[in-house]
mmCIF file of C-alpha atoms and ligand atoms in Angstrom:
data_model
loop_
_atom_site.group_PDB
_atom_site.id
_atom_site.type_symbol
_atom_site.label_atom_id
_atom_site.label_comp_id
_atom_site.label_asym_id
_atom_site.label_seq_id
_atom_site.Cartn_x
_atom_site.Cartn_y
_atom_site.Cartn_z
ATOM 1 C CA UNK X 1 0.000 0.000 0.000
ATOM 2 C CA UNK X 2 1.303 3.521 -0.828
ATOM 3 C CA UNK X 3 2.177 6.002 1.895
ATOM 4 C CA UNK X 4 -0.571 8.408 3.024
ATOM 5 C CA UNK X 5 0.580 12.004 2.778
ATOM 6 C CA UNK X 6 -0.765 14.233 5.538
ATOM 7 C CA UNK X 7 -1.217 17.915 4.793
ATOM 8 C CA UNK X 8 -2.069 20.269 7.636
ATOM 9 C CA UNK X 9 -3.842 23.459 6.595
ATOM 10 C CA UNK X 10 -4.248 26.311 9.094
ATOM 11 C CA UNK X 11 -7.200 28.708 9.421
ATOM 12 C CA UNK X 12 -5.838 30.903 6.618
ATOM 13 C CA UNK X 13 -5.351 28.121 4.087
ATOM 14 C CA UNK X 14 -1.619 27.783 4.654
ATOM 15 C CA UNK X 15 0.094 24.415 4.526
ATOM 16 C CA UNK X 16 2.238 24.058 7.647
ATOM 17 C CA UNK X 17 5.112 21.677 6.905
ATOM 18 C CA UNK X 18 8.164 23.272 8.533
ATOM 19 C CA UNK X 19 9.321 23.698 12.121
ATOM 20 C CA UNK X 20 12.294 25.606 13.532
ATOM 21 C CA UNK X 21 13.592 24.030 16.704
ATOM 22 C CA UNK X 22 15.824 25.973 19.070
ATOM 23 C CA UNK X 23 17.911 23.513 21.068
ATOM 24 C CA UNK X 24 19.670 25.993 23.350
ATOM 25 C CA UNK X 25 19.486 29.630 24.424
ATOM 26 C CA UNK X 26 23.286 29.716 24.850
ATOM 27 C CA UNK X 27 25.681 31.205 22.331
ATOM 28 C CA UNK X 28 29.423 31.613 21.833
ATOM 29 C CA UNK X 29 28.977 35.047 20.154
ATOM 30 C CA UNK X 30 27.394 38.277 21.367
ATOM 31 C CA UNK X 31 25.927 39.832 18.230
ATOM 32 C CA UNK X 32 25.082 43.422 18.987
ATOM 33 C CA UNK X 33 21.478 43.223 17.753
ATOM 34 C CA UNK X 34 20.785 39.827 19.333
ATOM 35 C CA UNK X 35 22.418 39.324 22.754
ATOM 36 C CA UNK X 36 25.286 41.829 23.238
ATOM 37 C CA UNK X 37 25.416 41.353 27.009
ATOM 38 C CA UNK X 38 24.393 37.726 27.111
ATOM 39 C CA UNK X 39 20.979 36.766 28.460
ATOM 40 C CA UNK X 40 19.430 35.318 31.579
ATOM 41 C CA UNK X 41 20.002 31.690 30.791
ATOM 42 C CA UNK X 42 17.283 29.078 31.209
ATOM 43 C CA UNK X 43 18.131 26.396 33.754
ATOM 44 C CA UNK X 44 19.291 23.065 32.305
ATOM 45 C CA UNK X 45 16.209 21.353 33.770
ATOM 46 C CA UNK X 46 13.957 23.608 31.734
ATOM 47 C CA UNK X 47 15.628 22.767 28.425
ATOM 48 C CA UNK X 48 14.064 19.867 26.540
ATOM 49 C CA UNK X 49 16.172 16.733 26.295
ATOM 50 C CA UNK X 50 16.934 15.270 22.862
ATOM 51 C CA UNK X 51 14.456 12.470 23.534
ATOM 52 C CA UNK X 52 11.741 15.018 24.299
ATOM 53 C CA UNK X 53 12.533 16.977 21.122
ATOM 54 C CA UNK X 54 12.384 13.772 19.076
ATOM 55 C CA UNK X 55 8.972 12.967 20.579
ATOM 56 C CA UNK X 56 7.683 16.360 19.426
ATOM 57 C CA UNK X 57 9.153 15.799 15.954
ATOM 58 C CA UNK X 58 7.472 12.409 15.710
ATOM 59 C CA UNK X 59 4.074 13.971 16.480
ATOM 60 C CA UNK X 60 4.805 16.854 14.106
ATOM 61 C CA UNK X 61 5.667 14.452 11.265
ATOM 62 C CA UNK X 62 2.374 12.669 11.918
ATOM 63 C CA UNK X 63 0.703 16.028 11.220
ATOM 64 C CA UNK X 64 2.596 16.681 7.980
ATOM 65 C CA UNK X 65 5.449 18.783 9.365
ATOM 66 C CA UNK X 66 8.332 17.043 7.629
ATOM 67 C CA UNK X 67 11.027 19.728 7.373
ATOM 68 C CA UNK X 68 13.025 20.822 10.404
ATOM 69 C CA UNK X 69 15.622 23.515 11.043
ATOM 70 C CA UNK X 70 17.820 23.202 14.111
ATOM 71 C CA UNK X 71 18.718 26.575 15.606
ATOM 72 C CA UNK X 72 19.580 28.274 18.893
ATOM 73 C CA UNK X 73 21.195 30.347 20.509
ATOM 74 C CA UNK X 74 24.048 28.628 18.786
ATOM 75 C CA UNK X 75 23.012 24.999 18.166
ATOM 76 C CA UNK X 76 26.589 23.716 17.932
ATOM 77 C CA UNK X 77 27.366 24.747 21.533
ATOM 78 C CA UNK X 78 24.913 22.101 22.701
ATOM 79 C CA UNK X 79 26.770 18.852 23.171
ATOM 80 C CA UNK X 80 26.096 16.175 20.549
ATOM 81 C CA UNK X 81 23.856 18.270 18.303
ATOM 82 C CA UNK X 82 24.521 15.872 15.370
ATOM 83 C CA UNK X 83 23.099 12.986 17.450
ATOM 84 C CA UNK X 84 19.802 14.843 17.627
ATOM 85 C CA UNK X 85 19.792 15.427 13.862
ATOM 86 C CA UNK X 86 20.437 11.728 13.274
ATOM 87 C CA UNK X 87 17.562 10.813 15.604
ATOM 88 C CA UNK X 88 15.171 13.180 13.818
ATOM 89 C CA UNK X 89 16.232 11.775 10.440
ATOM 90 C CA UNK X 90 15.415 8.292 11.675
ATOM 91 C CA UNK X 91 11.719 9.220 12.054
ATOM 92 C CA UNK X 92 9.754 7.731 9.187
ATOM 93 C CA UNK X 93 8.429 10.503 6.930
ATOM 94 C CA UNK X 94 11.013 13.214 7.673
ATOM 95 C CA UNK X 95 12.047 15.033 4.510
ATOM 96 C CA UNK X 96 14.881 17.318 5.590
ATOM 97 C CA UNK X 97 16.730 18.425 8.708
ATOM 98 C CA UNK X 98 18.976 21.455 8.304
ATOM 99 C CA UNK X 99 20.926 23.655 10.656
ATOM 100 C CA UNK X 100 21.510 27.367 11.110
ATOM 101 C CA UNK X 101 24.780 28.257 12.794
ATOM 102 C CA UNK X 102 27.214 31.117 13.259
ATOM 103 C CA UNK X 103 29.849 28.716 11.873
ATOM 104 C CA UNK X 104 32.421 29.089 14.667
ATOM 105 C CA UNK X 105 32.275 25.431 15.746
ATOM 106 C CA UNK X 106 31.271 24.045 12.370
ATOM 107 C CA UNK X 107 34.600 22.772 11.042
ATOM 108 C CA UNK X 108 35.232 20.599 14.074
ATOM 109 C CA UNK X 109 31.730 19.072 13.888
ATOM 110 C CA UNK X 110 31.463 18.816 10.097
ATOM 111 C CA UNK X 111 32.256 15.098 9.716
ATOM 112 C CA UNK X 112 29.745 14.126 12.335
ATOM 113 C CA UNK X 113 27.075 16.491 10.974
ATOM 114 C CA UNK X 114 27.469 14.986 7.514
ATOM 115 C CA UNK X 115 27.242 11.441 8.873
ATOM 116 C CA UNK X 116 24.091 12.462 10.786
ATOM 117 C CA UNK X 117 22.439 13.226 7.433
ATOM 118 C CA UNK X 118 22.846 17.001 7.075
ATOM 119 C CA UNK X 119 23.003 18.053 3.419
ATOM 120 C CA UNK X 120 22.275 21.725 3.710
ATOM 121 C CA UNK X 121 23.466 24.344 6.154
ATOM 122 C CA UNK X 122 22.834 28.052 6.790
ATOM 123 C CA UNK X 123 25.740 30.095 8.089
ATOM 124 C CA UNK X 124 25.022 33.536 9.540
ATOM 125 C CA UNK X 125 27.568 36.146 8.543
ATOM 126 C CA UNK X 126 26.835 39.887 8.460
ATOM 127 C CA UNK X 127 30.193 41.177 7.217
ATOM 128 C CA UNK X 128 33.460 39.820 5.879
ATOM 129 C CA UNK X 129 35.428 42.763 7.242
ATOM 130 C CA UNK X 130 37.492 41.406 10.104
ATOM 131 C CA UNK X 131 37.364 44.481 12.362
ATOM 132 C CA UNK X 132 33.669 44.929 11.764
ATOM 133 C CA UNK X 133 32.968 41.249 12.419
ATOM 134 C CA UNK X 134 34.624 41.732 15.809
ATOM 135 C CA UNK X 135 32.542 44.830 16.486
ATOM 136 C CA UNK X 136 29.288 43.071 15.563
ATOM 137 C CA UNK X 137 29.846 39.727 17.249
ATOM 138 C CA UNK X 138 32.264 40.635 20.047
ATOM 139 C CA UNK X 139 34.774 37.968 18.925
ATOM 140 C CA UNK X 140 37.626 37.606 16.424
ATOM 141 C CA UNK X 141 36.300 34.433 14.787
ATOM 142 C CA UNK X 142 36.017 35.383 11.125
ATOM 143 C CA UNK X 143 38.831 33.023 10.047
ATOM 144 C CA UNK X 144 37.092 30.063 11.646
ATOM 145 C CA UNK X 145 33.823 30.948 9.904
ATOM 146 C CA UNK X 146 35.579 31.193 6.525
ATOM 147 C CA UNK X 147 37.292 27.888 7.069
ATOM 148 C CA UNK X 148 33.892 26.344 7.848
ATOM 149 C CA UNK X 149 32.314 27.829 4.715
ATOM 150 C CA UNK X 150 35.094 26.489 2.480
ATOM 151 C CA UNK X 151 35.155 23.049 4.104
ATOM 152 C CA UNK X 152 31.359 22.755 3.900
ATOM 153 C CA UNK X 153 31.485 23.540 0.166
ATOM 154 C CA UNK X 154 34.363 21.076 -0.368
ATOM 155 C CA UNK X 155 32.384 18.368 1.383
ATOM 156 C CA UNK X 156 29.431 18.911 -0.973
ATOM 157 C CA UNK X 157 27.011 20.591 1.441
ATOM 158 C CA UNK X 158 24.502 23.073 0.106
ATOM 159 C CA UNK X 159 25.587 26.307 1.825
ATOM 160 C CA UNK X 160 23.512 29.443 2.314
ATOM 161 C CA UNK X 161 24.942 32.550 3.930
ATOM 162 C CA UNK X 162 22.385 34.578 5.914
ATOM 163 C CA UNK X 163 23.207 38.228 6.437
ATOM 164 C CA UNK X 164 21.452 40.974 8.361
ATOM 165 C CA UNK X 165 22.798 44.404 7.372
ATOM 166 C CA UNK X 166 22.308 47.031 10.024
ATOM 167 C CA UNK X 167 24.361 50.175 9.770
ATOM 168 C CA UNK X 168 25.117 53.086 7.487
ATOM 169 C CA UNK X 169 28.037 51.244 5.854
ATOM 170 C CA UNK X 170 25.700 48.522 4.646
ATOM 171 C CA UNK X 171 26.644 48.970 0.975
ATOM 172 C CA UNK X 172 30.260 47.915 1.614
ATOM 173 C CA UNK X 173 29.063 44.810 3.437
ATOM 174 C CA UNK X 174 26.498 44.101 0.717
ATOM 175 C CA UNK X 175 29.083 44.126 -2.078
ATOM 176 C CA UNK X 176 31.630 42.162 -0.010
ATOM 177 C CA UNK X 177 29.076 39.501 0.860
ATOM 178 C CA UNK X 178 27.677 39.051 -2.626
ATOM 179 C CA UNK X 179 31.238 38.564 -3.881
ATOM 180 C CA UNK X 180 31.081 35.225 -2.032
ATOM 181 C CA UNK X 181 28.280 34.096 -4.376
ATOM 182 C CA UNK X 182 30.413 35.150 -7.324
ATOM 183 C CA UNK X 183 33.376 33.111 -6.170
ATOM 184 C CA UNK X 184 31.661 30.082 -4.601
ATOM 185 C CA UNK X 185 28.579 27.996 -5.493
ATOM 186 C CA UNK X 186 26.638 29.292 -2.487
ATOM 187 C CA UNK X 187 23.544 31.424 -2.000
ATOM 188 C CA UNK X 188 23.972 34.696 -0.116
ATOM 189 C CA UNK X 189 20.725 35.929 1.428
ATOM 190 C CA UNK X 190 19.812 39.203 3.057
ATOM 191 C CA UNK X 191 17.341 39.128 5.939
ATOM 192 C CA UNK X 192 15.588 42.338 6.913
ATOM 193 C CA UNK X 193 16.120 43.269 10.547
ATOM 194 C CA UNK X 194 12.996 42.423 12.518
ATOM 195 C CA UNK X 195 11.909 44.548 15.500
ATOM 196 C CA UNK X 196 12.393 41.638 17.891
ATOM 197 C CA UNK X 197 14.473 42.257 21.015
ATOM 198 C CA UNK X 198 17.324 44.646 20.221
ATOM 199 C CA UNK X 199 16.429 44.445 16.534
ATOM 200 C CA UNK X 200 13.788 47.077 17.360
ATOM 201 C CA UNK X 201 16.567 49.556 18.152
ATOM 202 C CA UNK X 202 18.672 48.718 15.092
ATOM 203 C CA UNK X 203 18.702 50.334 11.674
ATOM 204 C CA UNK X 204 16.336 48.669 9.211
ATOM 205 C CA UNK X 205 17.665 48.449 5.682
ATOM 206 C CA UNK X 206 15.021 47.653 3.113
ATOM 207 C CA UNK X 207 15.637 44.705 0.820
ATOM 208 C CA UNK X 208 13.890 46.683 -1.943
ATOM 209 C CA UNK X 209 16.800 49.081 -1.742
ATOM 210 C CA UNK X 210 19.318 46.214 -1.889
ATOM 211 C CA UNK X 211 17.585 44.706 -4.942
ATOM 212 C CA UNK X 212 17.724 48.122 -6.617
ATOM 213 C CA UNK X 213 21.450 48.402 -5.870
ATOM 214 C CA UNK X 214 22.002 44.874 -7.203
ATOM 215 C CA UNK X 215 20.180 45.642 -10.454
ATOM 216 C CA UNK X 216 21.983 48.952 -10.910
ATOM 217 C CA UNK X 217 25.401 47.454 -10.226
ATOM 218 C CA UNK X 218 25.343 44.389 -12.475
ATOM 219 C CA UNK X 219 24.222 44.008 -16.062
ATOM 220 C CA UNK X 220 22.261 40.810 -16.150
ATOM 221 C CA UNK X 221 20.234 40.267 -12.987
ATOM 222 C CA UNK X 222 17.314 37.870 -13.440
ATOM 223 C CA UNK X 223 14.758 36.367 -11.106
ATOM 224 C CA UNK X 224 15.807 32.859 -10.132
ATOM 225 C CA UNK X 225 12.635 30.856 -9.562
ATOM 226 C CA UNK X 226 14.365 27.520 -9.002
ATOM 227 C CA UNK X 227 13.384 26.008 -5.609
ATOM 228 C CA UNK X 228 16.198 26.683 -3.136
ATOM 229 C CA UNK X 229 14.616 25.359 0.059
ATOM 230 C CA UNK X 230 11.465 25.648 2.141
ATOM 231 C CA UNK X 231 11.553 29.319 3.082
ATOM 232 C CA UNK X 232 10.277 32.664 1.824
ATOM 233 C CA UNK X 233 13.460 33.973 0.136
ATOM 234 C CA UNK X 234 13.220 35.481 -3.356
ATOM 235 C CA UNK X 235 16.311 34.811 -5.432
ATOM 236 C CA UNK X 236 18.172 36.544 -8.246
ATOM 237 C CA UNK X 237 20.843 35.204 -10.572
ATOM 238 C CA UNK X 238 23.670 37.457 -11.625
ATOM 239 C CA UNK X 239 25.663 36.732 -14.769
ATOM 240 C CA UNK X 240 29.036 35.228 -13.901
ATOM 241 C CA UNK X 241 28.056 34.329 -10.300
ATOM 242 C CA UNK X 242 28.242 30.708 -9.159
ATOM 243 C CA UNK X 243 25.543 31.164 -6.490
ATOM 244 C CA UNK X 244 22.321 33.172 -6.253
ATOM 245 C CA UNK X 245 21.454 36.248 -4.177
ATOM 246 C CA UNK X 246 18.376 35.867 -1.967
ATOM 247 C CA UNK X 247 16.196 38.328 -0.090
ATOM 248 C CA UNK X 248 14.038 37.535 2.930
ATOM 249 C CA UNK X 249 11.903 40.619 3.311
ATOM 250 C CA UNK X 250 9.800 40.095 6.405
ATOM 251 C CA UNK X 251 9.041 43.803 6.699
ATOM 252 C CA UNK X 252 8.965 45.308 3.200
ATOM 253 C CA UNK X 253 7.766 42.198 1.398
ATOM 254 C CA UNK X 254 5.462 40.681 3.983
ATOM 255 C CA UNK X 255 5.069 37.000 3.126
ATOM 256 C CA UNK X 256 2.611 35.944 5.873
ATOM 257 C CA UNK X 257 0.108 34.589 3.350
ATOM 258 C CA UNK X 258 2.574 31.840 2.434
ATOM 259 C CA UNK X 259 4.073 31.273 5.908
ATOM 260 C CA UNK X 260 4.569 27.533 6.330
ATOM 261 C CA UNK X 261 6.141 27.309 9.775
ATOM 262 C CA UNK X 262 5.906 27.040 13.520
ATOM 263 C CA UNK X 263 8.732 27.366 16.021
ATOM 264 C CA UNK X 264 9.691 25.573 19.211
ATOM 265 C CA UNK X 265 11.922 27.215 21.826
ATOM 266 C CA UNK X 266 14.529 25.255 23.740
ATOM 267 C CA UNK X 267 12.123 25.063 26.706
ATOM 268 C CA UNK X 268 9.367 23.496 24.616
ATOM 269 C CA UNK X 269 7.153 26.487 23.870
ATOM 270 C CA UNK X 270 5.453 26.365 20.490
ATOM 271 C CA UNK X 271 5.225 29.745 18.791
ATOM 272 C CA UNK X 272 3.175 30.119 15.661
ATOM 273 C CA UNK X 273 4.251 33.690 14.833
ATOM 274 C CA UNK X 274 7.469 35.594 15.614
ATOM 275 C CA UNK X 275 5.598 38.801 16.328
ATOM 276 C CA UNK X 276 3.487 37.695 19.268
ATOM 277 C CA UNK X 277 4.393 36.253 22.658
ATOM 278 C CA UNK X 278 1.521 33.786 22.368
ATOM 279 C CA UNK X 279 2.849 30.294 23.061
ATOM 280 C CA UNK X 280 1.773 26.811 24.059
ATOM 281 C CA UNK X 281 4.060 24.927 26.410
ATOM 282 C CA UNK X 282 4.593 21.252 25.566
ATOM 283 C CA UNK X 283 6.957 20.594 28.455
ATOM 284 C CA UNK X 284 4.501 19.273 31.008
ATOM 285 C CA UNK X 285 2.794 16.961 28.535
ATOM 286 C CA UNK X 286 6.190 15.724 27.372
ATOM 287 C CA UNK X 287 7.356 15.077 30.914
ATOM 288 C CA UNK X 288 4.114 13.195 31.611
ATOM 289 C CA UNK X 289 4.784 11.226 28.439
ATOM 290 C CA UNK X 290 1.376 12.305 27.138
ATOM 291 C CA UNK X 291 2.080 12.305 23.398
ATOM 292 C CA UNK X 292 -1.619 12.548 22.547
ATOM 293 C CA UNK X 293 -1.726 15.864 24.385
ATOM 294 C CA UNK X 294 1.448 16.982 22.598
ATOM 295 C CA UNK X 295 -0.203 16.288 19.262
ATOM 296 C CA UNK X 296 -3.397 18.118 20.311
ATOM 297 C CA UNK X 297 -1.374 21.134 21.401
ATOM 298 C CA UNK X 298 0.551 21.197 18.114
ATOM 299 C CA UNK X 299 -2.757 21.214 16.225
ATOM 300 C CA UNK X 300 -4.132 23.914 18.544
ATOM 301 C CA UNK X 301 -1.142 26.146 17.941
ATOM 302 C CA UNK X 302 -1.384 25.700 14.159
ATOM 303 C CA UNK X 303 -5.115 26.425 14.088
ATOM 304 C CA UNK X 304 -4.457 29.461 16.239
ATOM 305 C CA UNK X 305 -1.653 30.768 14.000
ATOM 306 C CA UNK X 306 -2.230 34.498 13.436
ATOM 307 C CA UNK X 307 -3.022 35.658 9.925
ATOM 308 C CA UNK X 308 -0.083 38.064 9.827
ATOM 309 C CA UNK X 309 2.579 39.836 11.835
ATOM 310 C CA UNK X 310 2.393 43.535 12.623
ATOM 311 C CA UNK X 311 6.081 44.429 12.591
ATOM 312 C CA UNK X 312 5.332 47.591 10.661
ATOM 313 C CA UNK X 313 3.056 48.913 13.451
ATOM 314 C CA UNK X 314 5.370 48.538 16.413
ATOM 315 C CA UNK X 315 2.529 48.964 18.921
ATOM 316 C CA UNK X 316 0.974 45.589 18.185
ATOM 317 C CA UNK X 317 4.137 43.524 18.749
ATOM 318 C CA UNK X 318 3.856 41.544 21.964
ATOM 319 C CA UNK X 319 6.997 39.383 21.693
ATOM 320 C CA UNK X 320 9.549 40.686 24.202
ATOM 321 C CA UNK X 321 12.210 37.975 24.014
ATOM 322 C CA UNK X 322 15.516 38.340 22.166
ATOM 323 C CA UNK X 323 15.906 36.406 18.932
ATOM 324 C CA UNK X 324 18.466 34.108 20.595
ATOM 325 C CA UNK X 325 15.656 32.737 22.794
ATOM 326 C CA UNK X 326 13.380 32.135 19.814
ATOM 327 C CA UNK X 327 15.829 30.880 17.204
ATOM 328 C CA UNK X 328 15.416 33.347 14.332
HETATM 329 N N1 SAM M 1 23.288 31.340 16.333
HETATM 330 C C1 SAM M 1 22.729 30.873 15.110
HETATM 331 C C2 SAM M 1 23.011 31.831 13.972
HETATM 332 O O1 SAM M 1 23.463 32.949 14.240
HETATM 333 O O2 SAM M 1 22.733 31.436 12.838
HETATM 334 C C3 SAM M 1 21.252 30.567 15.163
HETATM 335 C C4 SAM M 1 20.347 31.498 15.940
HETATM 336 S S1 SAM M 1 20.281 33.171 15.346
HETATM 337 C C5 SAM M 1 19.107 33.871 16.453
HETATM 338 C C6 SAM M 1 19.402 32.935 13.824
HETATM 339 C C7 SAM M 1 19.398 34.118 12.892
HETATM 340 O O3 SAM M 1 18.616 35.148 13.442
HETATM 341 C C8 SAM M 1 20.761 34.744 12.581
HETATM 342 O O4 SAM M 1 20.957 34.700 11.182
HETATM 343 C C9 SAM M 1 20.635 36.163 13.042
HETATM 344 O O5 SAM M 1 21.336 37.071 12.220
HETATM 345 C C10 SAM M 1 19.141 36.376 12.956
HETATM 346 N N2 SAM M 1 18.612 37.456 13.788
HETATM 347 C C11 SAM M 1 18.852 37.720 15.092
HETATM 348 N N3 SAM M 1 18.136 38.806 15.488
HETATM 349 C C12 SAM M 1 17.444 39.231 14.389
HETATM 350 C C13 SAM M 1 16.516 40.292 14.136
HETATM 351 N N4 SAM M 1 16.146 41.130 15.094
HETATM 352 N N5 SAM M 1 15.997 40.406 12.902
HETATM 353 C C14 SAM M 1 16.351 39.534 11.910
HETATM 354 N N6 SAM M 1 17.197 38.514 12.091
HETATM 355 C C15 SAM M 1 17.749 38.361 13.305
HETATM 356 FE FE1 SF4 M 2 24.457 34.074 18.775
HETATM 357 FE FE2 SF4 M 2 23.168 33.753 16.455
HETATM 358 FE FE3 SF4 M 2 22.387 35.634 18.250
HETATM 359 FE FE4 SF4 M 2 24.674 35.986 16.975
HETATM 360 S S1 SF4 M 2 22.625 35.886 16.024
HETATM 361 S S2 SF4 M 2 24.351 36.228 19.211
HETATM 362 S S3 SF4 M 2 25.391 33.949 16.735
HETATM 363 S S4 SF4 M 2 22.304 33.456 18.532
#
């Protein structure tokens, strides 16, 4: 008998098939718009164990959520992150498990990540200027990130660079970063700063402006409508570039009508929209081993998913946590 495909549609006709899972609130960097002074850390007892996360994934897959992104804080600071990825991949019906990382610990974990099943990885990098990288992240780790990018490409991983530009010198960073897509077969994507946590106090650079600069600066820039993943990025191809340039425009190109995702924090709270602090906690049900309840709560949170965010009207935003607690 063929496999039954489950498709979960929310109240606004959106197919929810993707979940971002934060596995830690800890990080080895201190990005100035995310957690410059660190954060009040959750206690270890509050953080879901790998077995608990896998239980949630199993229920999610049963509902048609088959794509997972592991995030943090910095996911690679949590011991044995690749073991978790391997466990999620072993669930029947999972399509893809990917990872978003700042890249600092990637080289040393690359072999094990690849053997766990990872084929695609997102590396966050906002500048390739060494001094500026230090200013933004608080650490002199750019060489390690570059090494990780090159090794990941050499090992055949699909690599996407995610960049948030956030100061008046953004054009220099923009041109430097897109040069990576010229030189290497990787996608470089620009994410608009969202008014979450300290992002609300940071400069917002519109992706429309970046697209305009791209088109004015290169001769042949065409829309790239090839599927690059499961997210909302819009891509462009530039003549002579090995990779594509992507834009994730949460503010100026609101894509809520096609939003396909929910999020789980490291403490087991399900969030159906980044903008609101509305959450459903799975922890108690998980610790009581009540998987039926877990499944019911996942459905509840999907049916309750707001129609759209309100990032453009700051007053309506109720999320107060930093992005490091949510996972981006
Ligand atoms: N530490 C990992 C990393 O940096 O990729 C994973 C977690 S981090 C919170 C995920 C992504 O969120 C990063 O690409 C980061 O640049 C982005 N981010 C953090 N705060 C943001 C904000 N206010 N608006 C948009 N993106 C943000
Ligand atoms: Fe850490 Fe990622 Fe936040 Fe930077 S953006 S402080 S790397 S969690």
